[in-house]
Coordinates of C-alpha atoms in Angstrom, one line a residue:
X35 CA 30.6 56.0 -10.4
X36 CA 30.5 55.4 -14.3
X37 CA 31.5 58.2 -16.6
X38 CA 28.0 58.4 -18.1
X39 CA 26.5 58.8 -14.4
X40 CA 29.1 61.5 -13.9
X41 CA 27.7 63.2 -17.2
X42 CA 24.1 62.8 -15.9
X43 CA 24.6 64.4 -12.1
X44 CA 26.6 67.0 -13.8
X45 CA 23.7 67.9 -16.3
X46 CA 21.1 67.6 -13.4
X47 CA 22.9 69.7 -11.7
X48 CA 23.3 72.7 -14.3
X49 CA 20.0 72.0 -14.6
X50 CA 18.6 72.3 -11.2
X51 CA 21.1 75.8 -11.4
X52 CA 19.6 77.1 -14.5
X53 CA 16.5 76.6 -12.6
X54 CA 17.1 78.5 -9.3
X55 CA 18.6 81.3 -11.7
X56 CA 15.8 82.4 -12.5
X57 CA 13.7 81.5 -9.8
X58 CA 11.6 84.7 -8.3
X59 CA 12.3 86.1 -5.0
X60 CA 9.1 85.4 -4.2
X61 CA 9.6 81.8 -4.7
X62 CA 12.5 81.3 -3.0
X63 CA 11.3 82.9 0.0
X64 CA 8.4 80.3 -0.4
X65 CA 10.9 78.0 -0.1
X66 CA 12.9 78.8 2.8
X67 CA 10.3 79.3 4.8
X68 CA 8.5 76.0 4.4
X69 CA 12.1 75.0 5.0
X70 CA 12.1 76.8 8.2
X71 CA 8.6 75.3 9.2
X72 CA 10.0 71.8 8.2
X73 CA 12.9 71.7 11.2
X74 CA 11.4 73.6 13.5
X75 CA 11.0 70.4 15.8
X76 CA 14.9 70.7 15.7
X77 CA 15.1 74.0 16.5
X78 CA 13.0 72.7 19.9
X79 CA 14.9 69.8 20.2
X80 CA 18.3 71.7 20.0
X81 CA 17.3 74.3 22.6
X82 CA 16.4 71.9 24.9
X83 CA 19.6 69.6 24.6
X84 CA 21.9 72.6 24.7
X85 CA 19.6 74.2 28.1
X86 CA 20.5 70.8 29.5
X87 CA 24.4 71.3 29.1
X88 CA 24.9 75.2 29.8
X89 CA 28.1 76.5 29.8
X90 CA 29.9 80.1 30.8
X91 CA 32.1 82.2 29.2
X92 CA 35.0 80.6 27.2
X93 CA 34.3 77.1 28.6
X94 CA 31.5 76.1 25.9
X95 CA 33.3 73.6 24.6
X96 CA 30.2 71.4 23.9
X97 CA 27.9 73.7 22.5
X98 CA 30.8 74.0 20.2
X99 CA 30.8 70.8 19.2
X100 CA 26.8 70.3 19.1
X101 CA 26.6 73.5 16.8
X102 CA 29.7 72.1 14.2
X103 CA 28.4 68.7 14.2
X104 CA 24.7 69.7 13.0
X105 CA 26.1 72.1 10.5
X106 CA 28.9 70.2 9.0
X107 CA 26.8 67.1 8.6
X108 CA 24.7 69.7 7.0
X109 CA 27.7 70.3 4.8
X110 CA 29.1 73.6 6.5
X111 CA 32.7 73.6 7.0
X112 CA 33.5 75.4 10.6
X113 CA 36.3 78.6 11.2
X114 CA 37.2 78.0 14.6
X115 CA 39.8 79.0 16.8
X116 CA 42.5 81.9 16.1
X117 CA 40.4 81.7 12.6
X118 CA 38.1 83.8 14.4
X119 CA 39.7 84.5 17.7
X120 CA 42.1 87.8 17.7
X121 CA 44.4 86.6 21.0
X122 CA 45.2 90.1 21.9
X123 CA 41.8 91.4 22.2
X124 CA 40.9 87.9 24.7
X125 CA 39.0 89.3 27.8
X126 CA 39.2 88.1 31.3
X127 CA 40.4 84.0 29.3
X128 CA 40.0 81.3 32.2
X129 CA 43.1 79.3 33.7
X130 CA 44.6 76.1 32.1
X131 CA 42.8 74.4 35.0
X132 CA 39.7 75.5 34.6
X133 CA 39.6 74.8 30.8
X134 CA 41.1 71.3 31.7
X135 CA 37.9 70.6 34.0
X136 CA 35.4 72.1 31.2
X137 CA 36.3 70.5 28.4
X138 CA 36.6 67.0 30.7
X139 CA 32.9 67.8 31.6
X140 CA 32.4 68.1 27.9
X141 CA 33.5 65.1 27.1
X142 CA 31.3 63.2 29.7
X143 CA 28.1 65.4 28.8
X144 CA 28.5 63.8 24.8
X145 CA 30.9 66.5 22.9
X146 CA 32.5 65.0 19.9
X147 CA 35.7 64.2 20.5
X148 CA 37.1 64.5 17.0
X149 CA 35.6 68.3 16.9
X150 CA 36.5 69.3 20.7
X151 CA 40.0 68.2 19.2
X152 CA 39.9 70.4 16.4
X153 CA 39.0 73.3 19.2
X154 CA 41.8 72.6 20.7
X155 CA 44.4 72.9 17.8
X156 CA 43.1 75.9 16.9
X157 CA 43.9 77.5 20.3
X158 CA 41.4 76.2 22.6
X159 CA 38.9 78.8 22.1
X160 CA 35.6 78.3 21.5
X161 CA 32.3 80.0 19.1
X162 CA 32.5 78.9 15.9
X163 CA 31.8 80.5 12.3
X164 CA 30.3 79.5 8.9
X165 CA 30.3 80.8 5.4
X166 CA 27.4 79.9 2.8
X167 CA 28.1 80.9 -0.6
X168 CA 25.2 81.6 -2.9
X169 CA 24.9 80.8 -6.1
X170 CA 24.9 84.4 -7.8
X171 CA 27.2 87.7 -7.3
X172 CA 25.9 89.8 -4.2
X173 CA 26.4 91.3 -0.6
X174 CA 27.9 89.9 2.3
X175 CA 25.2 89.6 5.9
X176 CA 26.7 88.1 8.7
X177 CA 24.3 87.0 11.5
X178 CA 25.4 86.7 15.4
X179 CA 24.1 84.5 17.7
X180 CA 25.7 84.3 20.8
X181 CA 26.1 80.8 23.1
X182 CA 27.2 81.3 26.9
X183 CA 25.2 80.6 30.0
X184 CA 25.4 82.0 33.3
X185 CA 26.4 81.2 37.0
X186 CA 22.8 81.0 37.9
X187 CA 21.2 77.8 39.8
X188 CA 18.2 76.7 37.8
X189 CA 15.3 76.5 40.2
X190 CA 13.7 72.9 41.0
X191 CA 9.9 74.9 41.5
X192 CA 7.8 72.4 39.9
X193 CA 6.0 74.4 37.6
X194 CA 9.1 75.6 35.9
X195 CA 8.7 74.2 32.5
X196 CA 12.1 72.7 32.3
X197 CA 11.6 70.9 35.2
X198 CA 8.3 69.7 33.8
X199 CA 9.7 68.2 30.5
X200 CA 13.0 67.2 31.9
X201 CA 15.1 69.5 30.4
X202 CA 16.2 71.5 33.6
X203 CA 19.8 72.0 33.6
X204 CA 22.3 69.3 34.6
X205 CA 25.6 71.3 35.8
X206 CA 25.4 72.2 39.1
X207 CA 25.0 76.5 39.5
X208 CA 25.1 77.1 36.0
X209 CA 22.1 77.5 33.9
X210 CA 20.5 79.1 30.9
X211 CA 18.9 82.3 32.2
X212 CA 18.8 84.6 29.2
X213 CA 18.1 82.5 26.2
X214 CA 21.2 81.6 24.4
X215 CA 20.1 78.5 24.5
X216 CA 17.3 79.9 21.9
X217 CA 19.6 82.3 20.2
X218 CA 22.1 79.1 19.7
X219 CA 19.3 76.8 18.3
X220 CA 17.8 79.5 16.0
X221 CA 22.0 80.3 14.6
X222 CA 22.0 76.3 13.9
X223 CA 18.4 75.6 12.0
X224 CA 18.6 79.2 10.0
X225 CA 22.5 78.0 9.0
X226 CA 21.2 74.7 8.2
X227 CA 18.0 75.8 5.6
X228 CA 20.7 78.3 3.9
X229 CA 23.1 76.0 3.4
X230 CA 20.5 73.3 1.9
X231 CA 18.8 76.6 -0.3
X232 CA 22.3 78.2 -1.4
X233 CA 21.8 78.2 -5.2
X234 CA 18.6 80.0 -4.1
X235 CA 21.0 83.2 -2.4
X236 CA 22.5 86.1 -3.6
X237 CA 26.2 86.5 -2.0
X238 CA 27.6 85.4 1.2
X239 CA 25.6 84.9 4.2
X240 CA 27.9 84.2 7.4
X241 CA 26.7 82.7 11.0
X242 CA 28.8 83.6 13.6
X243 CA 28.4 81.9 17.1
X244 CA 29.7 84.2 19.9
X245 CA 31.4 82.9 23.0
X246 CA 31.3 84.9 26.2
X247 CA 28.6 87.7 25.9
X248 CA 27.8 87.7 28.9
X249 CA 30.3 89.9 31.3
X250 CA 30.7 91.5 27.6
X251 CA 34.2 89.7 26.7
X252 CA 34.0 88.2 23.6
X253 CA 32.5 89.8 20.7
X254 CA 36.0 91.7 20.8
X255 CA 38.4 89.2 20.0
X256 CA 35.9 88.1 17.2
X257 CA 35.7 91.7 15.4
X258 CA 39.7 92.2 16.1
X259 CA 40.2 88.3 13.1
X260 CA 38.7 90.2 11.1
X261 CA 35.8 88.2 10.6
X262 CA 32.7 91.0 9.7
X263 CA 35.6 93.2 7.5
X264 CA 33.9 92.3 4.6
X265 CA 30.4 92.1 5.6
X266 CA 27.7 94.6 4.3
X267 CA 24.2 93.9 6.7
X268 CA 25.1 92.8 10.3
X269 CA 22.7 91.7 12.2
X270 CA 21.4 90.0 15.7
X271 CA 18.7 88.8 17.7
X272 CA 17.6 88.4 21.5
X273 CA 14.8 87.4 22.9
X274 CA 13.3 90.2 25.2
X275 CA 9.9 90.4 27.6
X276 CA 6.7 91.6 26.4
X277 CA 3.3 91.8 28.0
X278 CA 1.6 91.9 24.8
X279 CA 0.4 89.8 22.4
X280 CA 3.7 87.4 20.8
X281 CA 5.7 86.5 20.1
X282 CA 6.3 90.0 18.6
X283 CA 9.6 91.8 16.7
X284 CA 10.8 95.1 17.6
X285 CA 13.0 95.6 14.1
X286 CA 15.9 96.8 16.4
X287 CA 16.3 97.6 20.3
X288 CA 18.9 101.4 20.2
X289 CA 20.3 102.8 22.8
X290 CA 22.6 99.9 25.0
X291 CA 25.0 100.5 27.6
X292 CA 28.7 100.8 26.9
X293 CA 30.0 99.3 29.7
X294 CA 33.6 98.3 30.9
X295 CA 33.6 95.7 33.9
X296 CA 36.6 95.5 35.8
X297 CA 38.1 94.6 39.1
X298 CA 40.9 96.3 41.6
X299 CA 43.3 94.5 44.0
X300 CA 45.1 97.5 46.5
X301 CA 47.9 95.8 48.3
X302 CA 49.4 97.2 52.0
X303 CA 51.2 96.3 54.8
X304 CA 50.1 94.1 57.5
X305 CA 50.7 95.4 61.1
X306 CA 49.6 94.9 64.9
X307 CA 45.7 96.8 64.7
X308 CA 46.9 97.9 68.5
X309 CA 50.4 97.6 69.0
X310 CA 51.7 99.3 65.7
X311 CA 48.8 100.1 63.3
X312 CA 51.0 103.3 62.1
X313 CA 53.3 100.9 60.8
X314 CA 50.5 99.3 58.4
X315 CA 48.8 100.3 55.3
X316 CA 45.4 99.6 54.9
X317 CA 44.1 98.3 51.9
X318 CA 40.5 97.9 53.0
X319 CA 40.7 101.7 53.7
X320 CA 41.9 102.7 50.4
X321 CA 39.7 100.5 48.7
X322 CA 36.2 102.0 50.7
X323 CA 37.9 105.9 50.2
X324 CA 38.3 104.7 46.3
X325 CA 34.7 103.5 46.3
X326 CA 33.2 106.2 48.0
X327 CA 34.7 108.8 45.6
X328 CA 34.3 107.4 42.4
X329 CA 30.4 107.6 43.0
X330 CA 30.4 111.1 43.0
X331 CA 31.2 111.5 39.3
X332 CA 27.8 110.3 37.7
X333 CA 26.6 113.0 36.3
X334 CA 27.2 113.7 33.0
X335 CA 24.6 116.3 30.9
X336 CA 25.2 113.9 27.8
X337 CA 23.4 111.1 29.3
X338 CA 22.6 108.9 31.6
X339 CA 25.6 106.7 33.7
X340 CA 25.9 104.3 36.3
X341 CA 28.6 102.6 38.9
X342 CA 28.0 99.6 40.4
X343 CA 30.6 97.6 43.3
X344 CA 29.2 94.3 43.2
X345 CA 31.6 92.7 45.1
X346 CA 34.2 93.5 47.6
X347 CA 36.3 91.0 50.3
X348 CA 40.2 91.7 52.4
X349 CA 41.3 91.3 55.3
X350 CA 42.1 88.6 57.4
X351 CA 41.8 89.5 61.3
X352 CA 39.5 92.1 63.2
X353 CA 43.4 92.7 65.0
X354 CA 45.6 93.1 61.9
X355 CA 45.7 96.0 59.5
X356 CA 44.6 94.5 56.3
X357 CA 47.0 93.8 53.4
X358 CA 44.9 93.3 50.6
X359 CA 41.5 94.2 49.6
X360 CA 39.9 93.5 46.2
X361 CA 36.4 95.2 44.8
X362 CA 34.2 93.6 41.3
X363 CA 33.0 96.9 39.7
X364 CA 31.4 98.2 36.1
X365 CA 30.6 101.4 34.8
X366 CA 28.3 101.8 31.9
X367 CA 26.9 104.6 30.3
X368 CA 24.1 106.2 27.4
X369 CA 27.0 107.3 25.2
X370 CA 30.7 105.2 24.6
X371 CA 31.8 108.8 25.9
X372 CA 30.3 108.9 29.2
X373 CA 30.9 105.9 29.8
X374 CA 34.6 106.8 29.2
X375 CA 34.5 109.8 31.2
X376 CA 33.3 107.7 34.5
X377 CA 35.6 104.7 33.9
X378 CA 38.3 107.3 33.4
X379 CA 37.2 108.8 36.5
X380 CA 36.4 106.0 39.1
X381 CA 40.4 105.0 37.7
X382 CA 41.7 108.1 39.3
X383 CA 39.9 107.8 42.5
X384 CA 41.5 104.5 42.8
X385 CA 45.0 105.6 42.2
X386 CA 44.6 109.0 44.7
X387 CA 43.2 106.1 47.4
X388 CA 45.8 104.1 47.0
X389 CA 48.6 107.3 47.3
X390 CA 46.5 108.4 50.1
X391 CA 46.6 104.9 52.0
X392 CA 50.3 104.0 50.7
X393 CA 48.8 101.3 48.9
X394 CA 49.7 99.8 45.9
X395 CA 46.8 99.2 43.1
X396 CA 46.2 96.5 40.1
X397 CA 43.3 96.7 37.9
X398 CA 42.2 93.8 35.6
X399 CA 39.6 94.9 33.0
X400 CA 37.5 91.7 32.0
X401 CA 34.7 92.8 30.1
X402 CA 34.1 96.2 27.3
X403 CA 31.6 97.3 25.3
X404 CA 30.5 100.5 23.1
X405 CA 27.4 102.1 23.5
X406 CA 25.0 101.2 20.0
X407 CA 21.6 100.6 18.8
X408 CA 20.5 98.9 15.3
X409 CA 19.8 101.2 12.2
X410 CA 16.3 103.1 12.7
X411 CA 15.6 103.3 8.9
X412 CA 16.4 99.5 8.7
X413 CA 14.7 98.3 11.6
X414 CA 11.7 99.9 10.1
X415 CA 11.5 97.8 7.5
X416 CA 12.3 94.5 9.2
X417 CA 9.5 95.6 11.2
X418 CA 7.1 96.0 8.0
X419 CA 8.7 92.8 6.4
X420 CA 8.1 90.3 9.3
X421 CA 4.6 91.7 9.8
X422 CA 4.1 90.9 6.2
X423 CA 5.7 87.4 5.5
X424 CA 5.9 85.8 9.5
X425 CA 2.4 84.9 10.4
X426 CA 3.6 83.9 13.8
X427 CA 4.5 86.9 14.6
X428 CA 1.5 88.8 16.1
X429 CA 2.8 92.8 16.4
X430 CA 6.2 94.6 15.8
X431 CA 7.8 97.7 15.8
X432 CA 10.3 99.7 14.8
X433 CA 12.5 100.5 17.8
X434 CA 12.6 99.1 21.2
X435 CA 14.4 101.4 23.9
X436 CA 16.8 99.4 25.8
X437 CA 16.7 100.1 29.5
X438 CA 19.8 99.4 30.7
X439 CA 21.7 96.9 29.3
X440 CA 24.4 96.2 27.1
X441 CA 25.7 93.5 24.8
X442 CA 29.0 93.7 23.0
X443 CA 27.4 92.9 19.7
X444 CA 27.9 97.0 19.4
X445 CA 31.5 95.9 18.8
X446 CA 30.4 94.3 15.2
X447 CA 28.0 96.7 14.6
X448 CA 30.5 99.5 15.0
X449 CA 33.0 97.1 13.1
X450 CA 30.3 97.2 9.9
X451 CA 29.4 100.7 10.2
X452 CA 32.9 102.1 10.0
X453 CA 33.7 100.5 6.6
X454 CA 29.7 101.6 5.7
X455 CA 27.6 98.9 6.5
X456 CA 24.6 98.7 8.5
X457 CA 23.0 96.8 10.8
X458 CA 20.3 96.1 13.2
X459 CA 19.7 94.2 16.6
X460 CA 16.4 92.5 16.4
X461 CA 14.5 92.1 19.7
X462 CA 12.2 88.7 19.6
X463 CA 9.0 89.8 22.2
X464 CA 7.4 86.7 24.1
X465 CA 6.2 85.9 27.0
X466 CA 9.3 85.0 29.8
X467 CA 8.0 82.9 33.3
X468 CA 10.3 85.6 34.6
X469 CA 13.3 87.9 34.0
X470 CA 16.5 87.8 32.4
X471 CA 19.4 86.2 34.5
X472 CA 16.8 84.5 37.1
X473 CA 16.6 81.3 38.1
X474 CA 12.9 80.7 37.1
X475 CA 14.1 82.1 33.8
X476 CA 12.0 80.3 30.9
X477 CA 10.3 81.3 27.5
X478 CA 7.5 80.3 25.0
X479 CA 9.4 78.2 22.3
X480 CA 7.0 79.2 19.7
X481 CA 10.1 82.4 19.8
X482 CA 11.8 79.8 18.0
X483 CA 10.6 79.4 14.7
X484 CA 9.3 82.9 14.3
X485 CA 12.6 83.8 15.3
X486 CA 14.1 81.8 12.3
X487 CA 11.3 82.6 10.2
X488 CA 12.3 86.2 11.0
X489 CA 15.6 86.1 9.9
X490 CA 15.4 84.6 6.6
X491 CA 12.5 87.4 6.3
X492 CA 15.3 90.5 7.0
X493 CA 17.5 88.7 4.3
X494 CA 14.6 90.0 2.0
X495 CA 15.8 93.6 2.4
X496 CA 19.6 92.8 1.8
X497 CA 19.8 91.9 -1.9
X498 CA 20.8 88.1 -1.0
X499 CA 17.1 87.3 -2.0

C-alpha cells in the first residue's frame, strides 16, 4: 500500500469516526437493528448446524470452535481457556478419556483444528469470551449465553420439525432439549453486528459463552477469572414456554432455585447374607436410612425447598451383605439460605447413617448454584423498551415467576451486584412442540431474531447507546 493510500484510509477513517461521533442514538439503533434483520438467516443457519452437533457439559469442544471461527472472521479476538476458566472452582470436570473421545468426535463432526488446538493449550476447557470496544468512554454490559446440550435422545416422530428439515441431532443420546442451541446462535449474530457497529457504542460490551449450565457447573469457574469484575449491566436470556401470543419478553424471570447437586458413595464390608451377616456392614442400608431421613427436613417457613434421589445402585448378590452403595441427589431451595439449611441437613443424615451402619461415606458435589432473579426496576424497562423498538415481539412483561428451576447464571449476577451492578435474566416466550429437557423438545425460530433484536434493544437502557 502507497503512502498516499495510507493517508487516504487514514482520513476516511477519521472521517467515518467524526461521523458516528455524533451520530444520534436513535440512528444508531436504526442501524443495528437493520443489522440484526440482515443476518438473521445466520442466526437460523447457526442454530441448526450447532442442534446437529450437541454436546454436554465440558465436552463442547465444537461449538467452541463454530462460535470463534464466526466471530474472529468477524474480527473478534477469543479469551479462552484458564483466561476465563478459574481451575479451582471446575465442577464435576470429565476424565482425560472422555475428553479424548469428545474432542476426536469434534474433529470428525468439522471443528477447526487450528482453534480446537488453541482450546487445548489454554487448558482444555471450553466456552469462550469476546470483548468489543466502542468507540467512546462508557459502561461495561457483559451478555451470557450458555452452549451445552443434554443426555436426551432426540425423537425420530415424524412431525418433529428437526426431523422434517434434517437437522435432527446426529450423536447418538445427546440432543438439544432446552435451547442452547438458540441461546448459542443469538450470542454469535448479536457479537457479530456489535463488532461490525463498534464506533457506533458507548464502552465495552462483552459476550460470554458458558459451558456446562446444565447440572449447574460452570458459570462458577467463569465468575471465579474474574471475567464480569468490571462489568456494570449483566445480563441473559432463555427461551421459556408461553401459551400466548409470541414470541413475547418477560423483562426478567426472579425467583430461581439455588440448588447444589451432589452424589454419596457409603462403603462396608462384604459378608455371608446367612452364614455371617453380623460380620458385614451394609452400605445399601445406610444409604436407604440416609435417604429416608434427610426427607424429613423440608420445611423451612422462609420458603419453599425440595430433595430429590434420582439415582441410586450397590450391591452385588441377593446372598452377600452389600459393600458399596452410591445415590445421585440435589437439593434446591426459594432462598440460597434454605437451600443451605437442607444441603446442610441431608449431609448430616448421611454421616449418622453411615456411623449407624459402620459405614464409611464420600460425597462428590458436582453442581452449585445461588438462589437469584433479574432486577425488577430494570426488567421493567426492558419490558417497555422491546415493546417499543422489537415489532416481533407481540406482548411482554415485567417479571416472570420461575417455577422451579435454576440456572447458575445467579453466580454472575450475584458477581455484578456485589461490586454494584445490576442485571437482569430475560425470558424469550414462544411457542415449544413440548417441554424443556424432552425429547420432542423444538421451538419457533422466529425466537431468534427477536431474541437478538431484543438484546441490542436492552443496550438502549445501559448508556452504551
Amino acid at each position: 500500500m502507497t503512502e498516499q493510500n495510507d493517508k487516504s484510509e487514514i482520513k476516511n477513517e477519521n472521517k467515518n469516526k467524526n461521523k458516528n461521533d455524533t451520530i444520534s442514538a436513535e440512528a444508531a439503533l436504526k442501524i443495528l437493528m437493520e443489522a440484526a434483520d440482515r443476518l438473521a438467516p445466520d442466526c437460523t443457519e447457526i442454530r441448526r448446524d450447532l442442534h446437529m452437533y450437541p454436546e454436554t457439559c465440558w465436552t463442547e469442544f465444537r461449538t467452541t470452535c463454530q462460535v470463534v471461527r464466526y466471530l474472529e472472521n468477524g474480527g473478534l479476538t477469543a479469551a479462552l481457556g484458564k483466561e476465563i476458566i478459574d481451575e479451582g472452582n471446575v465442577l464435576d470436570f470429565p476424565s482425560e478419556e472422555s475428553l479424548t473421545s469428545h474432542r476426536r468426535r469434534a474433529l470428525g463432526q468439522g471443528a477447526d483444528p487450528a482453534v480446537l488446538r488453541r482450546v487445548e493449550e489454554a487448558g482444555g476447557y471450553t466456552g469462550a469470551a469476546f470483548e468489543i470496544e466502542g468507540g467512546r468512554p462508557g459502561p461495561t454490559v457483559a451478555f451470557r449465553f450458555d452452549m451445552d446440550a443434554l443426555p436426551v435422545e432426540e425423537t425420530e416422530d415424524s412431525s418433529h420439525v428437526p426431523n422434517q428439515l434434517d437437522f435432527r441431532s446426529k450423536n447418538p443420546g445427546f440432543m438439544h432439549a432446552c435451547g442452547h442451541d438458540g441461546h448459542t446462535a443469538m450470542g454469535m449474530v448479536l457479537a457479530r453486528i456489535l463488532q461490525e457497529n463498534r464506533n457506533l457504542l458507548k464502552g465495552k460490551i462483552k459476550v460470554i459463552f458458558q459451558p456446562a449450565e446444565e447440572g449447574v457447573k460452570g458459570a462458577l469457574a467463569m465468575v471465579g477469572s474474574g471475567i464480569v469484575d468490571d462489568v456494570d449491566v449483566m445480563l441473559g436470556m432463555h427461551i421459556y414456554p408461553t401459551e400466548k401470543e409470541c414470541p413475547a419478553l418477560a423483562g426478567t424471570q426472579t425467583g430461581l432455585l439455588a440448588t447444589t447437586k451432589w452424589g454419596v458413595t457409603f462403603t462396608g464390608k462384604p459378608a455371608h447374607a446367612g452364614g455371617a451377616p453380623q460380620e458385614g456392614h451394609s452400605a445399601i442400608l445406610a444409604a436407604v436410612t440416609a435417604i429416608s431421613a434427610m426427607n424429613g427436613f423440608l420445611q423451612d417457613g422462609r420458603g419453599s425447598s425440595r430433595l430429590n434421589v434420582g439415582t441410586i445402585s450397590g450391591g452385588t448378590a441377593r446372598n452377600v451383605v452389600p459393600e458399596s452403595c452410591t445415590f445421585q441427589a440435589e437439593t434446591r431451595g426459594a432462598e440460597t439460605a434454605v437451600e443451605a439449611r437442607l444441603f446442610d441437613r441431608a449431609t448430616a443424615c448421611v454421616k449418622a447413617a453411615a456411623e449407624m451402619y459402620e459405614c464409611s461415606w464420600d460425597m462428590e458435589i458436582t453442581g452449585k448454584s445461588p438462589a437469584g432473579g433479574g432486577d425488577a426496576d430494570l426488567a421493567a424497562k426492558i419490558a417497555e423498551t422491546a415493546e417499543c423498538l422489537v415489532p416481533e415481539i407481540c406482548w411482554s412483561q415485567e417479571i416472570q415467576v420461575n417455577t422451579g428451576t435454576a440456572d447458575d447464571f445467579c453466580f454472575f449476577l450475584d458477581r455484578v451486584r456485589s461490586h454494584g451492578g445490576t442485571g437482569s435474566y430475560m425470558a424469550l416466550l414462544g411457542n415449544l412442540s413440548d417441554g424443556l429437557h424432552s425429547s420432542h423438545y423444538d421451538f419457533d425460530e422466529s425466537l431468534l431474531p427477536a431474541g437478538v433484536k431484543t438484546c441490542i434493544a436492552a443496550l438502549t437502557l445501559t448508556g452504551t447507546l
